[in-house]
Amino acid sequence: MFTRIVKMEFKEAEIPAFLANFELIKDKIRSFPGCCFLELYRDKNVPEIFFTYSKWEDEKDLENYRNSALFNEVWATTKIKFRSKAQAWSVDTLHKLN
């Protein structure tokens, strides 16, 4: 299992539309095969910056999602709202404390 972190910076006027769309599609993303966890974060100091934090069973599952009709639909409606290009990282957990 690994974590995918995506940083997105939106045009201020596009934030309400992004949040409304996320509300509609979040369960579809979360229920995609291999997706085990999904959260959306907003930066405390720069409110135009958001992060998605998702956990995937393996890299093939993420690739299947990124090649799916669902991703194409989500990305097409999301990327036009960006102020700057999104950044993404796939990371492994080294230590976890509860």
mmCIF file of N, CA and C in Angstrom:
data_model
loop_
_atom_site.group_PDB
_atom_site.id
_atom_site.type_symbol
_atom_site.label_atom_id
_atom_site.label_comp_id
_atom_site.label_asym_id
_atom_site.label_seq_id
_atom_site.Cartn_x
_atom_site.Cartn_y
_atom_site.Cartn_z
ATOM 1 N N MET A 1 0.842 -1.172 0.000
ATOM 2 C CA MET A 1 0.000 0.000 0.000
ATOM 3 C C MET A 1 0.889 1.239 0.000
ATOM 4 N N PHE A 2 0.429 2.284 -0.693
ATOM 5 C CA PHE A 2 1.171 3.536 -0.725
ATOM 6 C C PHE A 2 0.197 4.708 -0.730
ATOM 7 N N THR A 3 0.742 5.899 -0.533
ATOM 8 C CA THR A 3 -0.058 7.115 -0.458
ATOM 9 C C THR A 3 0.227 7.988 -1.668
ATOM 10 N N ARG A 4 -0.823 8.582 -2.189
ATOM 11 C CA ARG A 4 -0.720 9.536 -3.298
ATOM 12 C C ARG A 4 -1.150 10.907 -2.774
ATOM 13 N N ILE A 5 -0.283 11.883 -2.932
ATOM 14 C CA ILE A 5 -0.564 13.251 -2.511
ATOM 15 C C ILE A 5 -0.555 14.128 -3.758
ATOM 16 N N VAL A 6 -1.628 14.873 -3.959
ATOM 17 C CA VAL A 6 -1.722 15.771 -5.110
ATOM 18 C C VAL A 6 -1.975 17.183 -4.594
ATOM 19 N N LYS A 7 -1.115 18.101 -4.991
ATOM 20 C CA LYS A 7 -1.255 19.514 -4.622
ATOM 21 C C LYS A 7 -1.863 20.267 -5.796
ATOM 22 N N MET A 8 -2.921 21.028 -5.507
ATOM 23 C CA MET A 8 -3.618 21.786 -6.543
ATOM 24 C C MET A 8 -3.816 23.218 -6.067
ATOM 25 N N GLU A 9 -3.499 24.173 -6.925
ATOM 26 C CA GLU A 9 -3.757 25.579 -6.614
ATOM 27 C C GLU A 9 -4.808 26.092 -7.589
ATOM 28 N N PHE A 10 -5.902 26.606 -7.047
ATOM 29 C CA PHE A 10 -7.041 27.022 -7.856
ATOM 30 C C PHE A 10 -7.141 28.534 -7.982
ATOM 31 N N LYS A 11 -7.750 28.964 -9.088
ATOM 32 C CA LYS A 11 -8.173 30.357 -9.215
ATOM 33 C C LYS A 11 -9.246 30.568 -8.149
ATOM 34 N N GLU A 12 -9.172 31.669 -7.439
ATOM 35 C CA GLU A 12 -10.078 31.898 -6.313
ATOM 36 C C GLU A 12 -11.546 31.752 -6.713
ATOM 37 N N ALA A 13 -11.919 32.273 -7.857
ATOM 38 C CA ALA A 13 -13.318 32.229 -8.297
ATOM 39 C C ALA A 13 -13.794 30.813 -8.607
ATOM 40 N N GLU A 14 -12.866 29.879 -8.831
ATOM 41 C CA GLU A 14 -13.214 28.504 -9.209
ATOM 42 C C GLU A 14 -13.359 27.570 -8.009
ATOM 43 N N ILE A 15 -12.997 28.027 -6.823
ATOM 44 C CA ILE A 15 -13.011 27.147 -5.649
ATOM 45 C C ILE A 15 -14.403 26.610 -5.325
ATOM 46 N N PRO A 16 -15.461 27.426 -5.312
ATOM 47 C CA PRO A 16 -16.790 26.860 -5.021
ATOM 48 C C PRO A 16 -17.201 25.759 -6.004
ATOM 49 N N ALA A 17 -16.899 25.938 -7.290
ATOM 50 C CA ALA A 17 -17.241 24.916 -8.287
ATOM 51 C C ALA A 17 -16.425 23.647 -8.063
ATOM 52 N N PHE A 18 -15.143 23.802 -7.726
ATOM 53 C CA PHE A 18 -14.321 22.628 -7.431
ATOM 54 C C PHE A 18 -14.885 21.860 -6.246
ATOM 55 N N LEU A 19 -15.199 22.566 -5.164
ATOM 56 C CA LEU A 19 -15.714 21.899 -3.966
ATOM 57 C C LEU A 19 -17.053 21.220 -4.230
ATOM 58 N N ALA A 20 -17.911 21.848 -5.004
ATOM 59 C CA ALA A 20 -19.203 21.236 -5.345
ATOM 60 C C ALA A 20 -18.990 19.971 -6.161
ATOM 61 N N ASN A 21 -18.069 20.018 -7.119
ATOM 62 C CA ASN A 21 -17.801 18.837 -7.936
ATOM 63 C C ASN A 21 -17.157 17.731 -7.108
ATOM 64 N N PHE A 22 -16.234 18.088 -6.210
ATOM 65 C CA PHE A 22 -15.605 17.078 -5.356
ATOM 66 C C PHE A 22 -16.658 16.356 -4.525
ATOM 67 N N GLU A 23 -17.624 17.101 -4.036
ATOM 68 C CA GLU A 23 -18.712 16.509 -3.246
ATOM 69 C C GLU A 23 -19.464 15.456 -4.066
ATOM 70 N N LEU A 24 -19.618 15.698 -5.365
ATOM 71 C CA LEU A 24 -20.340 14.770 -6.242
ATOM 72 C C LEU A 24 -19.531 13.526 -6.591
ATOM 73 N N ILE A 25 -18.213 13.658 -6.693
ATOM 74 C CA ILE A 25 -17.400 12.546 -7.213
ATOM 75 C C ILE A 25 -16.547 11.834 -6.172
ATOM 76 N N LYS A 26 -16.491 12.352 -4.954
ATOM 77 C CA LYS A 26 -15.585 11.769 -3.954
ATOM 78 C C LYS A 26 -15.888 10.301 -3.668
ATOM 79 N N ASP A 27 -17.157 9.927 -3.597
ATOM 80 C CA ASP A 27 -17.494 8.526 -3.319
ATOM 81 C C ASP A 27 -17.137 7.616 -4.489
ATOM 82 N N LYS A 28 -17.231 8.135 -5.711
ATOM 83 C CA LYS A 28 -16.846 7.346 -6.888
ATOM 84 C C LYS A 28 -15.344 7.076 -6.872
ATOM 85 N N ILE A 29 -14.572 8.098 -6.535
ATOM 86 C CA ILE A 29 -13.118 7.914 -6.463
ATOM 87 C C ILE A 29 -12.780 6.928 -5.351
ATOM 88 N N ARG A 30 -13.355 7.142 -4.185
ATOM 89 C CA ARG A 30 -13.063 6.291 -3.021
ATOM 90 C C ARG A 30 -13.440 4.837 -3.261
ATOM 91 N N SER A 31 -14.504 4.603 -4.046
ATOM 92 C CA SER A 31 -14.932 3.222 -4.285
ATOM 93 C C SER A 31 -14.265 2.608 -5.514
ATOM 94 N N PHE A 32 -13.341 3.337 -6.153
ATOM 95 C CA PHE A 32 -12.621 2.769 -7.288
ATOM 96 C C PHE A 32 -11.768 1.603 -6.783
ATOM 97 N N PRO A 33 -11.720 0.490 -7.519
ATOM 98 C CA PRO A 33 -10.932 -0.662 -7.065
ATOM 99 C C PRO A 33 -9.487 -0.284 -6.725
ATOM 100 N N GLY A 34 -9.071 -0.638 -5.525
ATOM 101 C CA GLY A 34 -7.712 -0.373 -5.071
ATOM 102 C C GLY A 34 -7.570 0.872 -4.220
ATOM 103 N N CYS A 35 -8.560 1.774 -4.259
ATOM 104 C CA CYS A 35 -8.502 2.977 -3.421
ATOM 105 C C CYS A 35 -9.043 2.630 -2.042
ATOM 106 N N CYS A 36 -8.218 2.826 -1.023
ATOM 107 C CA CYS A 36 -8.576 2.447 0.349
ATOM 108 C C CYS A 36 -8.915 3.634 1.237
ATOM 109 N N PHE A 37 -8.622 4.848 0.771
ATOM 110 C CA PHE A 37 -8.750 6.019 1.644
ATOM 111 C C PHE A 37 -8.678 7.262 0.773
ATOM 112 N N LEU A 38 -9.464 8.281 1.109
ATOM 113 C CA LEU A 38 -9.421 9.546 0.367
ATOM 114 C C LEU A 38 -9.782 10.693 1.297
ATOM 115 N N GLU A 39 -8.942 11.717 1.309
ATOM 116 C CA GLU A 39 -9.243 12.940 2.047
ATOM 117 C C GLU A 39 -8.861 14.142 1.196
ATOM 118 N N LEU A 40 -9.551 15.248 1.441
ATOM 119 C CA LEU A 40 -9.240 16.523 0.803
ATOM 120 C C LEU A 40 -8.820 17.495 1.896
ATOM 121 N N TYR A 41 -7.693 18.172 1.687
ATOM 122 C CA TYR A 41 -7.179 19.150 2.642
ATOM 123 C C TYR A 41 -7.112 20.527 1.985
ATOM 124 N N ARG A 42 -7.201 21.554 2.830
ATOM 125 C CA ARG A 42 -7.036 22.934 2.366
ATOM 126 C C ARG A 42 -5.940 23.590 3.197
ATOM 127 N N ASP A 43 -5.040 24.283 2.533
ATOM 128 C CA ASP A 43 -3.950 24.964 3.222
ATOM 129 C C ASP A 43 -4.504 26.033 4.164
ATOM 130 N N LYS A 44 -3.968 26.098 5.362
ATOM 131 C CA LYS A 44 -4.444 27.057 6.368
ATOM 132 C C LYS A 44 -4.046 28.496 6.045
ATOM 133 N N ASN A 45 -2.940 28.676 5.340
ATOM 134 C CA ASN A 45 -2.429 30.019 5.071
ATOM 135 C C ASN A 45 -2.689 30.516 3.657
ATOM 136 N N VAL A 46 -2.827 29.601 2.720
ATOM 137 C CA VAL A 46 -3.091 29.963 1.323
ATOM 138 C C VAL A 46 -4.349 29.201 0.905
ATOM 139 N N PRO A 47 -5.526 29.813 1.041
ATOM 140 C CA PRO A 47 -6.778 29.077 0.850
ATOM 141 C C PRO A 47 -7.056 28.609 -0.576
ATOM 142 N N GLU A 48 -6.244 29.026 -1.530
ATOM 143 C CA GLU A 48 -6.405 28.538 -2.906
ATOM 144 C C GLU A 48 -5.694 27.206 -3.129
ATOM 145 N N ILE A 49 -4.927 26.747 -2.135
ATOM 146 C CA ILE A 49 -4.173 25.497 -2.268
ATOM 147 C C ILE A 49 -4.903 24.369 -1.544
ATOM 148 N N PHE A 50 -5.096 23.272 -2.276
ATOM 149 C CA PHE A 50 -5.747 22.068 -1.760
ATOM 150 C C PHE A 50 -4.833 20.879 -2.017
ATOM 151 N N PHE A 51 -5.032 19.833 -1.232
ATOM 152 C CA PHE A 51 -4.313 18.575 -1.412
ATOM 153 C C PHE A 51 -5.316 17.435 -1.357
ATOM 154 N N THR A 52 -5.158 16.455 -2.234
ATOM 155 C CA THR A 52 -5.848 15.185 -2.018
ATOM 156 C C THR A 52 -4.814 14.216 -1.465
ATOM 157 N N TYR A 53 -5.276 13.391 -0.559
ATOM 158 C CA TYR A 53 -4.441 12.402 0.118
ATOM 159 C C TYR A 53 -5.195 11.095 -0.014
ATOM 160 N N SER A 54 -4.648 10.177 -0.801
ATOM 161 C CA SER A 54 -5.338 8.905 -1.012
ATOM 162 C C SER A 54 -4.373 7.752 -0.802
ATOM 163 N N LYS A 55 -4.931 6.619 -0.412
ATOM 164 C CA LYS A 55 -4.139 5.405 -0.214
ATOM 165 C C LYS A 55 -4.607 4.367 -1.230
ATOM 166 N N TRP A 56 -3.636 3.697 -1.827
ATOM 167 C CA TRP A 56 -3.892 2.724 -2.886
ATOM 168 C C TRP A 56 -3.218 1.401 -2.544
ATOM 169 N N GLU A 57 -3.884 0.313 -2.912
ATOM 170 C CA GLU A 57 -3.332 -1.026 -2.661
ATOM 171 C C GLU A 57 -1.992 -1.204 -3.364
ATOM 172 N N ASP A 58 -1.933 -0.885 -4.662
ATOM 173 C CA ASP A 58 -0.654 -0.926 -5.365
ATOM 174 C C ASP A 58 -0.673 0.027 -6.555
ATOM 175 N N GLU A 59 0.488 0.210 -7.165
ATOM 176 C CA GLU A 59 0.634 1.190 -8.239
ATOM 177 C C GLU A 59 -0.247 0.876 -9.436
ATOM 178 N N LYS A 60 -0.495 -0.393 -9.688
ATOM 179 C CA LYS A 60 -1.361 -0.781 -10.806
ATOM 180 C C LYS A 60 -2.780 -0.245 -10.599
ATOM 181 N N ASP A 61 -3.262 -0.254 -9.363
ATOM 182 C CA ASP A 61 -4.599 0.278 -9.077
ATOM 183 C C ASP A 61 -4.671 1.771 -9.394
ATOM 184 N N LEU A 62 -3.651 2.512 -8.996
ATOM 185 C CA LEU A 62 -3.627 3.943 -9.302
ATOM 186 C C LEU A 62 -3.560 4.161 -10.810
ATOM 187 N N GLU A 63 -2.744 3.379 -11.494
ATOM 188 C CA GLU A 63 -2.653 3.510 -12.950
ATOM 189 C C GLU A 63 -3.995 3.190 -13.613
ATOM 190 N N ASN A 64 -4.685 2.165 -13.118
ATOM 191 C CA ASN A 64 -6.012 1.847 -13.661
ATOM 192 C C ASN A 64 -6.966 3.020 -13.474
ATOM 193 N N TYR A 65 -6.907 3.656 -12.307
ATOM 194 C CA TYR A 65 -7.742 4.835 -12.064
ATOM 195 C C TYR A 65 -7.352 5.968 -13.012
ATOM 196 N N ARG A 66 -6.065 6.224 -13.150
ATOM 197 C CA ARG A 66 -5.600 7.330 -13.998
ATOM 198 C C ARG A 66 -5.909 7.102 -15.472
ATOM 199 N N ASN A 67 -6.160 5.852 -15.857
ATOM 200 C CA ASN A 67 -6.529 5.532 -17.239
ATOM 201 C C ASN A 67 -8.026 5.313 -17.415
ATOM 202 N N SER A 68 -8.803 5.608 -16.389
ATOM 203 C CA SER A 68 -10.246 5.338 -16.426
ATOM 204 C C SER A 68 -11.047 6.527 -16.958
ATOM 205 N N ALA A 69 -12.272 6.236 -17.382
ATOM 206 C CA ALA A 69 -13.201 7.288 -17.805
ATOM 207 C C ALA A 69 -13.501 8.226 -16.639
ATOM 208 N N LEU A 70 -13.585 7.678 -15.434
ATOM 209 C CA LEU A 70 -13.843 8.504 -14.253
ATOM 210 C C LEU A 70 -12.746 9.551 -14.076
ATOM 211 N N PHE A 71 -11.492 9.132 -14.129
ATOM 212 C CA PHE A 71 -10.388 10.083 -13.972
ATOM 213 C C PHE A 71 -10.418 11.120 -15.081
ATOM 214 N N ASN A 72 -10.642 10.683 -16.319
ATOM 215 C CA ASN A 72 -10.675 11.630 -17.437
ATOM 216 C C ASN A 72 -11.745 12.689 -17.228
ATOM 217 N N GLU A 73 -12.900 12.282 -16.727
ATOM 218 C CA GLU A 73 -13.991 13.217 -16.447
ATOM 219 C C GLU A 73 -13.606 14.166 -15.309
ATOM 220 N N VAL A 74 -13.095 13.601 -14.223
ATOM 221 C CA VAL A 74 -12.709 14.408 -13.060
ATOM 222 C C VAL A 74 -11.613 15.396 -13.444
ATOM 223 N N TRP A 75 -10.584 14.917 -14.112
ATOM 224 C CA TRP A 75 -9.438 15.762 -14.424
ATOM 225 C C TRP A 75 -9.811 16.859 -15.413
ATOM 226 N N ALA A 76 -10.652 16.541 -16.398
ATOM 227 C CA ALA A 76 -11.058 17.546 -17.388
ATOM 228 C C ALA A 76 -11.793 18.712 -16.736
ATOM 229 N N THR A 77 -12.641 18.417 -15.756
ATOM 230 C CA THR A 77 -13.397 19.487 -15.101
ATOM 231 C C THR A 77 -12.590 20.182 -14.010
ATOM 232 N N THR A 78 -11.531 19.545 -13.529
ATOM 233 C CA THR A 78 -10.737 20.123 -12.440
ATOM 234 C C THR A 78 -9.586 20.978 -12.959
ATOM 235 N N LYS A 79 -8.837 20.487 -13.922
ATOM 236 C CA LYS A 79 -7.604 21.179 -14.321
ATOM 237 C C LYS A 79 -7.852 22.552 -14.930
ATOM 238 N N ILE A 80 -9.023 22.774 -15.506
ATOM 239 C CA ILE A 80 -9.311 24.093 -16.077
ATOM 240 C C ILE A 80 -9.499 25.156 -14.988
ATOM 241 N N LYS A 81 -9.639 24.718 -13.752
ATOM 242 C CA LYS A 81 -9.822 25.632 -12.621
ATOM 243 C C LYS A 81 -8.499 25.999 -11.937
ATOM 244 N N PHE A 82 -7.399 25.400 -12.373
ATOM 245 C CA PHE A 82 -6.107 25.610 -11.728
ATOM 246 C C PHE A 82 -5.530 26.991 -12.014
ATOM 247 N N ARG A 83 -4.859 27.537 -11.006
ATOM 248 C CA ARG A 83 -4.045 28.741 -11.171
ATOM 249 C C ARG A 83 -2.649 28.338 -11.649
ATOM 250 N N SER A 84 -2.176 27.187 -11.190
ATOM 251 C CA SER A 84 -0.864 26.678 -11.589
ATOM 252 C C SER A 84 -0.962 25.161 -11.746
ATOM 253 N N LYS A 85 0.047 24.597 -12.376
ATOM 254 C CA LYS A 85 0.060 23.161 -12.643
ATOM 255 C C LYS A 85 0.060 22.356 -11.337
ATOM 256 N N ALA A 86 -0.722 21.288 -11.321
ATOM 257 C CA ALA A 86 -0.777 20.405 -10.147
ATOM 258 C C ALA A 86 0.557 19.672 -9.987
ATOM 259 N N GLN A 87 0.847 19.294 -8.753
ATOM 260 C CA GLN A 87 2.018 18.477 -8.444
ATOM 261 C C GLN A 87 1.528 17.226 -7.731
ATOM 262 N N ALA A 88 2.194 16.096 -7.986
ATOM 263 C CA ALA A 88 1.764 14.838 -7.370
ATOM 264 C C ALA A 88 2.972 14.021 -6.945
ATOM 265 N N TRP A 89 2.782 13.308 -5.829
ATOM 266 C CA TRP A 89 3.813 12.437 -5.284
ATOM 267 C C TRP A 89 3.181 11.115 -4.872
ATOM 268 N N SER A 90 3.867 10.028 -5.151
ATOM 269 C CA SER A 90 3.511 8.718 -4.612
ATOM 270 C C SER A 90 4.565 8.390 -3.565
ATOM 271 N N VAL A 91 4.117 8.133 -2.330
ATOM 272 C CA VAL A 91 5.061 7.947 -1.224
ATOM 273 C C VAL A 91 4.727 6.690 -0.434
ATOM 274 N N ASP A 92 5.759 6.125 0.159
ATOM 275 C CA ASP A 92 5.597 4.974 1.045
ATOM 276 C C ASP A 92 5.712 5.435 2.491
ATOM 277 N N THR A 93 4.944 4.828 3.367
ATOM 278 C CA THR A 93 5.019 5.115 4.795
ATOM 279 C C THR A 93 6.242 4.414 5.374
ATOM 280 N N LEU A 94 7.082 5.156 6.068
ATOM 281 C CA LEU A 94 8.245 4.571 6.730
ATOM 282 C C LEU A 94 7.967 4.315 8.203
ATOM 283 N N HIS A 95 7.246 5.230 8.851
ATOM 284 C CA HIS A 95 6.888 5.084 10.263
ATOM 285 C C HIS A 95 5.474 5.584 10.451
ATOM 286 N N LYS A 96 4.736 4.928 11.321
ATOM 287 C CA LYS A 96 3.376 5.354 11.634
ATOM 288 C C LYS A 96 3.162 5.231 13.136
ATOM 289 N N LEU A 97 2.764 6.325 13.758
ATOM 290 C CA LEU A 97 2.479 6.346 15.190
ATOM 291 C C LEU A 97 1.038 6.784 15.378
ATOM 292 N N ASN A 98 0.318 6.089 16.217
ATOM 293 C CA ASN A 98 -1.061 6.477 16.503
ATOM 294 C C ASN A 98 -1.152 7.101 17.872
#
